[in-house]
XYZ file of C-alpha atoms in Angstrom:
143
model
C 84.451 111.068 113.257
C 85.978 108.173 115.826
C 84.121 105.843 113.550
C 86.271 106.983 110.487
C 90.135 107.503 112.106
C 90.693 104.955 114.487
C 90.693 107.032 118.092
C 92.738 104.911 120.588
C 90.619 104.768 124.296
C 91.637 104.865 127.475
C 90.868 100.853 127.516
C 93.890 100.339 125.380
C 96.359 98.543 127.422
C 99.525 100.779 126.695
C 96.957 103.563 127.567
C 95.835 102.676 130.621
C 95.456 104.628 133.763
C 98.373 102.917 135.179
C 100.837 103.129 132.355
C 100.005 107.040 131.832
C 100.413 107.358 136.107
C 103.770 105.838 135.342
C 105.193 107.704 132.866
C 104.085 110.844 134.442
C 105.522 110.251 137.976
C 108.766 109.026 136.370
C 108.966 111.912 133.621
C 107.485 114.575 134.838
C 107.815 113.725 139.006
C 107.626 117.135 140.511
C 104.564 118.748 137.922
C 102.573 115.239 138.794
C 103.398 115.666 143.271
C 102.542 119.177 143.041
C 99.288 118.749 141.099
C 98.336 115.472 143.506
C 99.347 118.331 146.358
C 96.662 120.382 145.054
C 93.732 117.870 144.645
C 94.626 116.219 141.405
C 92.930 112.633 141.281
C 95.678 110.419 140.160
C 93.650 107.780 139.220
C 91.181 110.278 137.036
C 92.492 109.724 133.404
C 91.123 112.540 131.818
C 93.222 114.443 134.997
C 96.276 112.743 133.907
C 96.119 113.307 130.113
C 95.700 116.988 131.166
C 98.677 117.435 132.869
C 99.912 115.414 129.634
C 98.260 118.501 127.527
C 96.968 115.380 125.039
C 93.364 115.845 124.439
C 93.277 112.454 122.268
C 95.538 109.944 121.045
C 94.970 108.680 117.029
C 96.603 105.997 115.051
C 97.022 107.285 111.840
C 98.137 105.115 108.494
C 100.167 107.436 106.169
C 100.445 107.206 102.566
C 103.425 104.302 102.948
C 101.496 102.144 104.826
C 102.705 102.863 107.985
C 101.078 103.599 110.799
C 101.995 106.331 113.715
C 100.037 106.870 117.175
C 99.625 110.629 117.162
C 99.383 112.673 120.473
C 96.765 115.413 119.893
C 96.164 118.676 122.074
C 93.124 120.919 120.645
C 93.443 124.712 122.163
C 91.903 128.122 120.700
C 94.338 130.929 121.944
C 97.960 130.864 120.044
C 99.250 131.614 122.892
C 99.033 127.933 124.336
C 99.584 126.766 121.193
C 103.011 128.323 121.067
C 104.116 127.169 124.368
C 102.881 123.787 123.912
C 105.647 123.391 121.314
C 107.696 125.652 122.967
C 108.496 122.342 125.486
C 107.524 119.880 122.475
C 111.055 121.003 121.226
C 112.679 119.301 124.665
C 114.383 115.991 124.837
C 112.342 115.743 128.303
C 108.530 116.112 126.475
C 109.895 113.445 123.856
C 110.700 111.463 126.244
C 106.884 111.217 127.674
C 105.706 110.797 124.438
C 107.921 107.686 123.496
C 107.406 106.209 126.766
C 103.734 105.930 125.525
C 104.144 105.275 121.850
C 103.003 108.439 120.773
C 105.249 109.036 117.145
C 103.900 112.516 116.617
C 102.638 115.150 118.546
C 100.481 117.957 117.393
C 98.524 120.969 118.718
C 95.920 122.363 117.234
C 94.938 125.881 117.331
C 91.424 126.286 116.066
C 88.622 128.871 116.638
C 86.011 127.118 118.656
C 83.170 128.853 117.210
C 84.212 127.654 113.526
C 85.308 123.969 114.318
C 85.927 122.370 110.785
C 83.427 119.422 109.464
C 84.170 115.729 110.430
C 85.024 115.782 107.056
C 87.485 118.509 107.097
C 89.128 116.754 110.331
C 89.938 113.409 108.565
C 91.343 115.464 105.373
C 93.383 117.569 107.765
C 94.685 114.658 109.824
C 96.087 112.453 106.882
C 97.073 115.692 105.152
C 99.386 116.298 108.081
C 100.468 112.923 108.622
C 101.657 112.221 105.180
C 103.732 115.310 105.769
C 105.552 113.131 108.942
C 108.913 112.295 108.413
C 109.155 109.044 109.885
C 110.651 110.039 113.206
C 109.304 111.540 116.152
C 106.636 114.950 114.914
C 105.264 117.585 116.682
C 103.648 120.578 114.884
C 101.486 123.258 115.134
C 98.720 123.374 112.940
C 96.380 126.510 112.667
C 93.174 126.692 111.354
């Protein structure tokens, strides 16, 4: 599926380990000490984007041409889900996101056993972000 949405890596400069250590110790200063108090490798990306709760970041063209850099978090219980938008709704999560030039944020509550088709991802994806407003996003989207 990376081959068919373009999936922005960790090697992308506004991605990199240092920029996302940045915005984390600036933004988010006492959740980023406490988990390097507790054995968190700062310089671990995939540790960083966790305590980010982004799973992948997308660029995504929508139906006007324009394109938007979409924060993604995948989780199965609706719990999560609902309290990962819970905070998406505060100025201070917003915040994060901008200060890595993520446009829309979403989290995705799916049932790991019945993970949709590549297919079905891509159709879901620009389904969603052709529903985008233009500003900053975040939704919940259940399947």
């Amino acid at each position: 599926m990376a081959t068919r949405l373009k999936v922005l890596t960790l090697d992308d400069p506004s991605l990199c380990v240092e920029k996302v250590q940045a915005v984390a110790s600036e933004y988010l200063t006492a959740k980023f000490n406490t988990a390097i108090q507790i054995g968190m490798d700062a310089d671990d990306p995939y540790s960083l984007w966790e305590l980010l709760a982004i799973d992948g970041v997308i660029s995504l063209e929508d139906i006007h041409g324009e394109h938007h850099r979409v924060g993604v978090s995948i989780v199965e219980r609706e719990n999560r889900a609902y309290r990962l938008m819970k905070r998406g709704e505060t100025s201070h999560w917003k915040n994060v996101w901008r200060a890595l030039g993520i446009d829309c944020y979403w989290v995705f509550c799916v049932n790991l056993k019945h993970l949709p088709s590549d297919a079905e991802w891509v159709d879901i994806l620009y389904q969603n972000i052709d529903r985008s407003h233009g500003c900053f996003d975040y939704r919940l989207v259940n399947l």
